[in-house]
PDB file of C-alpha atoms in Angstrom:
ATOM      1  CA  MET A  17       0.000   0.000   0.000  1.00 37.00           C
ATOM      2  CA  ARG A  18       1.344   3.380  -0.959  1.00 39.00           C
ATOM      3  CA  ALA A  19       1.419   5.913   1.889  1.00 39.00           C
ATOM      4  CA  ALA A  20       2.560   9.499   2.135  1.00 39.00           C
ATOM      5  CA  ARG A  21       4.979  10.372   4.918  1.00 32.00           C
ATOM      6  CA  LEU A  22       4.493  13.455   7.060  1.00 37.00           C
ATOM      7  CA  MET A  23       6.602  14.837   9.871  1.00 33.00           C
ATOM      8  CA  THR A  24       4.690  14.999  13.136  1.00 33.00           C
ATOM      9  CA  THR A  25       6.565  18.007  14.523  1.00 34.00           C
ATOM     10  CA  PRO A  26       9.861  19.653  13.691  1.00 34.00           C
ATOM     11  CA  GLU A  27      11.051  18.986  17.251  1.00 34.00           C
ATOM     12  CA  THR A  28      10.579  15.234  17.233  1.00 30.00           C
ATOM     13  CA  SER A  29      11.566  14.474  13.642  1.00 30.00           C
ATOM     14  CA  GLN A  30       9.426  11.342  13.909  1.00 32.00           C
ATOM     15  CA  GLU A  31       7.495  10.179  10.896  1.00 38.00           C
ATOM     16  CA  ASN A  32       4.024   8.701  10.927  1.00 44.00           C
ATOM     17  CA  ASP A  33       2.295   6.746   8.193  1.00 52.00           C
ATOM     18  CA  VAL A  34      -0.656   8.710   6.868  1.00 72.00           C
ATOM     19  CA  THR A  35      -3.047   6.465   5.015  1.00 89.00           C
ATOM     20  CA  GLY A  36      -5.328   8.130   2.526  1.00 97.00           C
ATOM     21  CA  ALA A  37      -8.488   6.605   1.166  1.00 98.00           C
ATOM     22  CA  THR A  38     -11.320   7.325  -1.212  1.00 98.00           C
ATOM     23  CA  ILE A  39     -14.758   7.001   0.350  1.00 98.00           C
ATOM     24  CA  TRP A  40     -17.332   7.055  -2.455  1.00 98.00           C
ATOM     25  CA  LEU A  41     -20.914   7.754  -1.382  1.00 98.00           C
ATOM     26  CA  THR A  42     -23.329   6.707  -4.124  1.00 98.00           C
ATOM     27  CA  GLY A  43     -27.092   7.030  -4.048  1.00 97.00           C
ATOM     28  CA  LEU A  44     -30.050   8.828  -5.585  1.00 96.00           C
ATOM     29  CA  PRO A  45     -30.362  12.625  -5.774  1.00 95.00           C
ATOM     30  CA  SER A  46     -31.295  14.004  -2.311  1.00 96.00           C
ATOM     31  CA  ALA A  47     -30.329  10.727  -0.616  1.00 96.00           C
ATOM     32  CA  GLY A  48     -28.092  12.598   1.868  1.00 96.00           C
ATOM     33  CA  LYS A  49     -24.691  11.795   0.345  1.00 97.00           C
ATOM     34  CA  THR A  50     -23.237  15.310   0.480  1.00 96.00           C
ATOM     35  CA  THR A  51     -24.625  16.097   3.932  1.00 97.00           C
ATOM     36  CA  ILE A  52     -23.100  12.902   5.368  1.00 98.00           C
ATOM     37  CA  ALA A  53     -19.791  13.566   3.577  1.00 98.00           C
ATOM     38  CA  TYR A  54     -19.433  17.083   5.018  1.00 98.00           C
ATOM     39  CA  GLU A  55     -20.420  15.880   8.493  1.00 98.00           C
ATOM     40  CA  LEU A  56     -17.768  13.164   8.405  1.00 98.00           C
ATOM     41  CA  ALA A  57     -15.141  15.468   6.864  1.00 98.00           C
ATOM     42  CA  GLY A  58     -15.608  17.899   9.749  1.00 97.00           C
ATOM     43  CA  ARG A  59     -15.161  15.122  12.290  1.00 97.00           C
ATOM     44  CA  LEU A  60     -12.067  13.784  10.518  1.00 97.00           C
ATOM     45  CA  ARG A  61     -10.478  17.251  10.425  1.00 97.00           C
ATOM     46  CA  GLU A  62     -11.184  17.717  14.136  1.00 97.00           C
ATOM     47  CA  GLU A  63      -9.303  14.449  14.716  1.00 96.00           C
ATOM     48  CA  GLY A  64      -6.325  15.761  12.766  1.00 95.00           C
ATOM     49  CA  HIS A  65      -6.890  13.950   9.475  1.00 96.00           C
ATOM     50  CA  ARG A  66      -6.523  15.610   6.111  1.00 96.00           C
ATOM     51  CA  ALA A  67      -9.973  15.346   4.544  1.00 97.00           C
ATOM     52  CA  GLU A  68     -11.482  16.730   1.346  1.00 97.00           C
ATOM     53  CA  VAL A  69     -14.967  16.510  -0.145  1.00 98.00           C
ATOM     54  CA  LEU A  70     -15.222  16.240  -3.925  1.00 97.00           C
ATOM     55  CA  ASP A  71     -18.769  17.524  -4.321  1.00 93.00           C
ATOM     56  CA  GLY A  72     -20.434  16.289  -7.505  1.00 88.00           C
ATOM     57  CA  ASP A  73     -21.999  19.656  -8.315  1.00 86.00           C
ATOM     58  CA  GLU A  74     -18.700  21.499  -7.924  1.00 89.00           C
ATOM     59  CA  ILE A  75     -16.891  18.917 -10.046  1.00 89.00           C
ATOM     60  CA  ARG A  76     -19.520  19.313 -12.780  1.00 86.00           C
ATOM     61  CA  GLU A  77     -18.950  23.066 -12.755  1.00 87.00           C
ATOM     62  CA  PHE A  78     -15.157  23.129 -12.676  1.00 87.00           C
ATOM     63  CA  LEU A  79     -13.751  19.788 -13.875  1.00 85.00           C
ATOM     64  CA  SER A  80     -16.480  18.407 -16.096  1.00 84.00           C
ATOM     65  CA  ALA A  81     -17.994  21.549 -17.583  1.00 84.00           C
ATOM     66  CA  GLY A  82     -19.380  20.766 -21.002  1.00 86.00           C
ATOM     67  CA  LEU A  83     -20.361  17.203 -20.181  1.00 91.00           C
ATOM     68  CA  GLY A  84     -24.010  16.302 -20.440  1.00 88.00           C
ATOM     69  CA  PHE A  85     -25.951  13.501 -18.814  1.00 88.00           C
ATOM     70  CA  SER A  86     -25.696  10.775 -21.423  1.00 90.00           C
ATOM     71  CA  ARG A  87     -24.374   7.431 -20.212  1.00 91.00           C
ATOM     72  CA  GLU A  88     -21.016   8.158 -21.871  1.00 95.00           C
ATOM     73  CA  ASP A  89     -20.736  11.634 -20.320  1.00 94.00           C
ATOM     74  CA  ARG A  90     -21.722  10.336 -16.896  1.00 94.00           C
ATOM     75  CA  HIS A  91     -19.057   7.636 -17.201  1.00 95.00           C
ATOM     76  CA  THR A  92     -16.437  10.231 -18.191  1.00 95.00           C
ATOM     77  CA  ASN A  93     -17.418  12.424 -15.248  1.00 95.00           C
ATOM     78  CA  VAL A  94     -17.103   9.529 -12.787  1.00 96.00           C
ATOM     79  CA  GLN A  95     -13.694   8.532 -14.189  1.00 96.00           C
ATOM     80  CA  ARG A  96     -12.398  12.104 -13.863  1.00 96.00           C
ATOM     81  CA  ILE A  97     -13.570  12.304 -10.283  1.00 97.00           C
ATOM     82  CA  GLY A  98     -12.106   8.872  -9.574  1.00 97.00           C
ATOM     83  CA  PHE A  99      -8.725   9.959 -10.940  1.00 97.00           C
ATOM     84  CA  VAL A 100      -8.600  13.091  -8.765  1.00 97.00           C
ATOM     85  CA  ALA A 101      -9.805  11.151  -5.707  1.00 98.00           C
ATOM     86  CA  GLU A 102      -7.154   8.474  -6.128  1.00 98.00           C
ATOM     87  CA  LEU A 103      -4.441  11.084  -6.625  1.00 97.00           C
ATOM     88  CA  LEU A 104      -5.388  12.887  -3.397  1.00 97.00           C
ATOM     89  CA  ALA A 105      -5.881   9.637  -1.470  1.00 98.00           C
ATOM     90  CA  SER A 106      -2.464   8.367  -2.585  1.00 96.00           C
ATOM     91  CA  HIS A 107      -1.000  11.413  -0.832  1.00 96.00           C
ATOM     92  CA  GLY A 108      -2.621  10.729   2.536  1.00 96.00           C
ATOM     93  CA  VAL A 109      -5.945  12.533   2.153  1.00 97.00           C
ATOM     94  CA  LYS A 110      -9.274  11.031   3.187  1.00 98.00           C
ATOM     95  CA  VAL A 111     -11.328  11.883   0.095  1.00 98.00           C
ATOM     96  CA  LEU A 112     -15.102  11.834   0.489  1.00 98.00           C
ATOM     97  CA  VAL A 113     -16.899  11.627  -2.856  1.00 98.00           C
ATOM     98  CA  PRO A 114     -20.676  12.193  -2.638  1.00 97.00           C
ATOM     99  CA  VAL A 115     -21.421  11.531  -6.316  1.00 97.00           C
ATOM    100  CA  ILE A 116     -24.391   9.588  -7.710  1.00 96.00           C
ATOM    101  CA  ALA A 117     -22.305   7.512 -10.168  1.00 96.00           C
ATOM    102  CA  PRO A 118     -25.415   5.666 -11.383  1.00 96.00           C
ATOM    103  CA  TYR A 119     -23.717   2.892 -13.356  1.00 97.00           C
ATOM    104  CA  ALA A 120     -22.071  -0.128 -11.719  1.00 97.00           C
ATOM    105  CA  ASP A 121     -19.412  -0.456 -14.432  1.00 97.00           C
ATOM    106  CA  SER A 122     -18.274   3.146 -13.909  1.00 97.00           C
ATOM    107  CA  ARG A 123     -17.941   2.638 -10.163  1.00 97.00           C
ATOM    108  CA  GLU A 124     -16.124  -0.665 -10.714  1.00 97.00           C
ATOM    109  CA  ALA A 125     -13.621   1.034 -13.042  1.00 98.00           C
ATOM    110  CA  VAL A 126     -12.832   3.549 -10.300  1.00 98.00           C
ATOM    111  CA  ARG A 127     -12.435   0.746  -7.741  1.00 97.00           C
ATOM    112  CA  LYS A 128     -10.071  -1.151 -10.081  1.00 97.00           C
ATOM    113  CA  ARG A 129      -7.951   1.982 -10.606  1.00 97.00           C
ATOM    114  CA  HIS A 130      -7.575   2.301  -6.825  1.00 97.00           C
ATOM    115  CA  GLU A 131      -6.702  -1.395  -6.487  1.00 97.00           C
ATOM    116  CA  THR A 132      -4.098  -1.101  -9.251  1.00 96.00           C
ATOM    117  CA  GLU A 133      -2.506   1.871  -7.496  1.00 96.00           C
ATOM    118  CA  GLY A 134      -2.730   0.243  -4.055  1.00 96.00           C
ATOM    119  CA  THR A 135      -4.986   3.000  -2.719  1.00 97.00           C
ATOM    120  CA  PRO A 136      -7.777   2.124  -0.247  1.00 98.00           C
ATOM    121  CA  TYR A 137     -11.287   2.512  -1.653  1.00 98.00           C
ATOM    122  CA  VAL A 138     -14.563   2.256   0.243  1.00 98.00           C
ATOM    123  CA  GLU A 139     -17.944   2.196  -1.488  1.00 98.00           C
ATOM    124  CA  VAL A 140     -20.902   3.429   0.545  1.00 98.00           C
ATOM    125  CA  HIS A 141     -24.463   3.116  -0.702  1.00 98.00           C
ATOM    126  CA  VAL A 142     -26.675   5.800   0.800  1.00 98.00           C
ATOM    127  CA  ALA A 143     -29.772   3.703   0.200  1.00 97.00           C
ATOM    128  CA  THR A 144     -32.505   6.262   0.768  1.00 96.00           C
ATOM    129  CA  PRO A 145     -35.700   5.222  -1.069  1.00 95.00           C
ATOM    130  CA  VAL A 146     -36.781   7.388  -4.009  1.00 95.00           C
ATOM    131  CA  GLU A 147     -40.025   8.226  -2.159  1.00 95.00           C
ATOM    132  CA  VAL A 148     -38.021   9.834   0.661  1.00 95.00           C
ATOM    133  CA  CYS A 149     -35.615  11.550  -1.737  1.00 94.00           C
ATOM    134  CA  SER A 150     -38.495  13.083  -3.707  1.00 94.00           C
ATOM    135  CA  VAL A 151     -39.944  14.557  -0.498  1.00 94.00           C
ATOM    136  CA  ARG A 152     -36.541  15.973   0.520  1.00 94.00           C
ATOM    137  CA  ASP A 153     -35.966  17.233  -3.053  1.00 90.00           C
ATOM    138  CA  VAL A 154     -33.067  19.430  -1.971  1.00 87.00           C
ATOM    139  CA  LYS A 155     -32.490  20.905  -5.450  1.00 90.00           C
ATOM    140  CA  GLY A 156     -36.070  20.740  -6.703  1.00 91.00           C
ATOM    141  CA  LEU A 157     -35.156  18.105  -9.303  1.00 92.00           C
ATOM    142  CA  TYR A 158     -38.016  15.732  -8.533  1.00 93.00           C
ATOM    143  CA  ALA A 159     -40.546  18.569  -8.781  1.00 91.00           C
ATOM    144  CA  LYS A 160     -39.077  19.694 -12.121  1.00 90.00           C
ATOM    145  CA  GLN A 161     -39.153  16.131 -13.432  1.00 92.00           C
ATOM    146  CA  ALA A 162     -42.773  15.679 -12.308  1.00 90.00           C
ATOM    147  CA  ALA A 163     -43.691  18.952 -14.050  1.00 92.00           C
ATOM    148  CA  GLY A 164     -42.028  17.781 -17.261  1.00 90.00           C
ATOM    149  CA  GLU A 165     -39.362  20.510 -17.074  1.00 92.00           C
ATOM    150  CA  ILE A 166     -36.456  18.039 -17.030  1.00 89.00           C
ATOM    151  CA  SER A 167     -35.900  14.438 -18.009  1.00 87.00           C
ATOM    152  CA  GLY A 168     -33.165  11.938 -17.278  1.00 86.00           C
ATOM    153  CA  LEU A 169     -33.481  12.138 -13.501  1.00 90.00           C
ATOM    154  CA  THR A 170     -31.490   9.309 -11.975  1.00 92.00           C
ATOM    155  CA  GLY A 171     -33.726   6.756 -10.312  1.00 89.00           C
ATOM    156  CA  VAL A 172     -36.908   8.138 -11.861  1.00 90.00           C
ATOM    157  CA  ASP A 173     -36.656   8.170 -15.650  1.00 88.00           C
ATOM    158  CA  ASP A 174     -32.959   7.313 -15.929  1.00 89.00           C
ATOM    159  CA  PRO A 175     -31.358   4.169 -14.476  1.00 92.00           C
ATOM    160  CA  TYR A 176     -29.637   3.871 -11.132  1.00 96.00           C
ATOM    161  CA  GLU A 177     -27.774   0.608 -10.621  1.00 96.00           C
ATOM    162  CA  ALA A 178     -27.569   0.232  -6.855  1.00 96.00           C
ATOM    163  CA  PRO A 179     -24.428  -1.489  -5.554  1.00 97.00           C
ATOM    164  CA  GLU A 180     -25.047  -5.154  -4.826  1.00 96.00           C
ATOM    165  CA  THR A 181     -22.244  -5.500  -2.270  1.00 96.00           C
ATOM    166  CA  PRO A 182     -21.131  -2.081  -1.025  1.00 98.00           C
ATOM    167  CA  ASP A 183     -18.689  -1.863   1.853  1.00 97.00           C
ATOM    168  CA  LEU A 184     -21.444  -0.104   3.808  1.00 98.00           C
ATOM    169  CA  ARG A 185     -25.134   0.563   3.237  1.00 98.00           C
ATOM    170  CA  ILE A 186     -26.602   3.576   5.048  1.00 98.00           C
ATOM    171  CA  GLU A 187     -30.350   4.030   5.333  1.00 96.00           C
ATOM    172  CA  SER A 188     -30.340   7.738   6.040  1.00 94.00           C
ATOM    173  CA  GLN A 189     -34.111   7.912   6.456  1.00 94.00           C
ATOM    174  CA  ASN A 190     -33.804   5.850   9.649  1.00 95.00           C
ATOM    175  CA  GLN A 191     -31.089   7.825  11.457  1.00 96.00           C
ATOM    176  CA  THR A 192     -29.638  11.292  11.923  1.00 97.00           C
ATOM    177  CA  VAL A 193     -26.836  12.707   9.800  1.00 97.00           C
ATOM    178  CA  GLN A 194     -24.530  12.381  12.809  1.00 97.00           C
ATOM    179  CA  GLU A 195     -25.449   8.706  13.221  1.00 98.00           C
ATOM    180  CA  SER A 196     -24.830   8.059   9.515  1.00 98.00           C
ATOM    181  CA  ALA A 197     -21.426   9.765   9.703  1.00 98.00           C
ATOM    182  CA  ALA A 198     -20.604   7.794  12.876  1.00 98.00           C
ATOM    183  CA  GLN A 199     -21.508   4.534  11.136  1.00 97.00           C
ATOM    184  CA  LEU A 200     -19.079   5.362   8.331  1.00 98.00           C
ATOM    185  CA  HIS A 201     -16.419   6.536  10.810  1.00 98.00           C
ATOM    186  CA  ALA A 202     -16.705   3.171  12.583  1.00 98.00           C
ATOM    187  CA  LEU A 203     -16.160   1.307   9.302  1.00 97.00           C
ATOM    188  CA  LEU A 204     -13.052   3.383   8.486  1.00 97.00           C
ATOM    189  CA  THR A 205     -11.710   2.666  11.976  1.00 97.00           C
ATOM    190  CA  GLU A 206     -12.424  -1.048  11.594  1.00 96.00           C
ATOM    191  CA  ARG A 207     -10.576  -1.047   8.247  1.00 95.00           C
ATOM    192  CA  GLY A 208      -7.531   0.594   9.816  1.00 94.00           C
ATOM    193  CA  LEU A 209      -7.943   3.788   7.813  1.00 95.00           C
ATOM    194  CA  LEU A 210      -8.185   6.084  10.864  1.00 93.00           C
TER     195      LEU A 210
END
């Protein structure tokens, strides 16, 4: 496993292994992926870990501008995000990726890239039912789709291939954001990533 080396303090000159990892949170729009990711990132930073959130909306704006929502464009977007996540994780950062990534083959390609590079990868399915997501409707997407203003909404009129064997499945409708983040924190601890 590749690990970055950081000095703990100038006085001690001792080195500690800093293990990075990519934690990919997949799920439907408004499932709670981003909220859980930011909650966990805050906790990790408080504990002294280097943590970054690669927010899907921000990536679309800055890294994947010009891509649409065809299957091919969605795959390209996921691969770009996966590349950046692996790069950061290989340098000791805990990278939280709350991105829908609707297709199993796209997610598997990202996992294989991490395995090839020896970088830890954790797949989390935020398995909130579409009925709950449509009530939350954080960005108003479900309402727009219902009104016929948009099409291609993942999980409604565009496919979402839920992970069959994720490393963790979170049912966010049954617990608080803090409990969801704690569940993921416990898994990272169990895996030796914290």
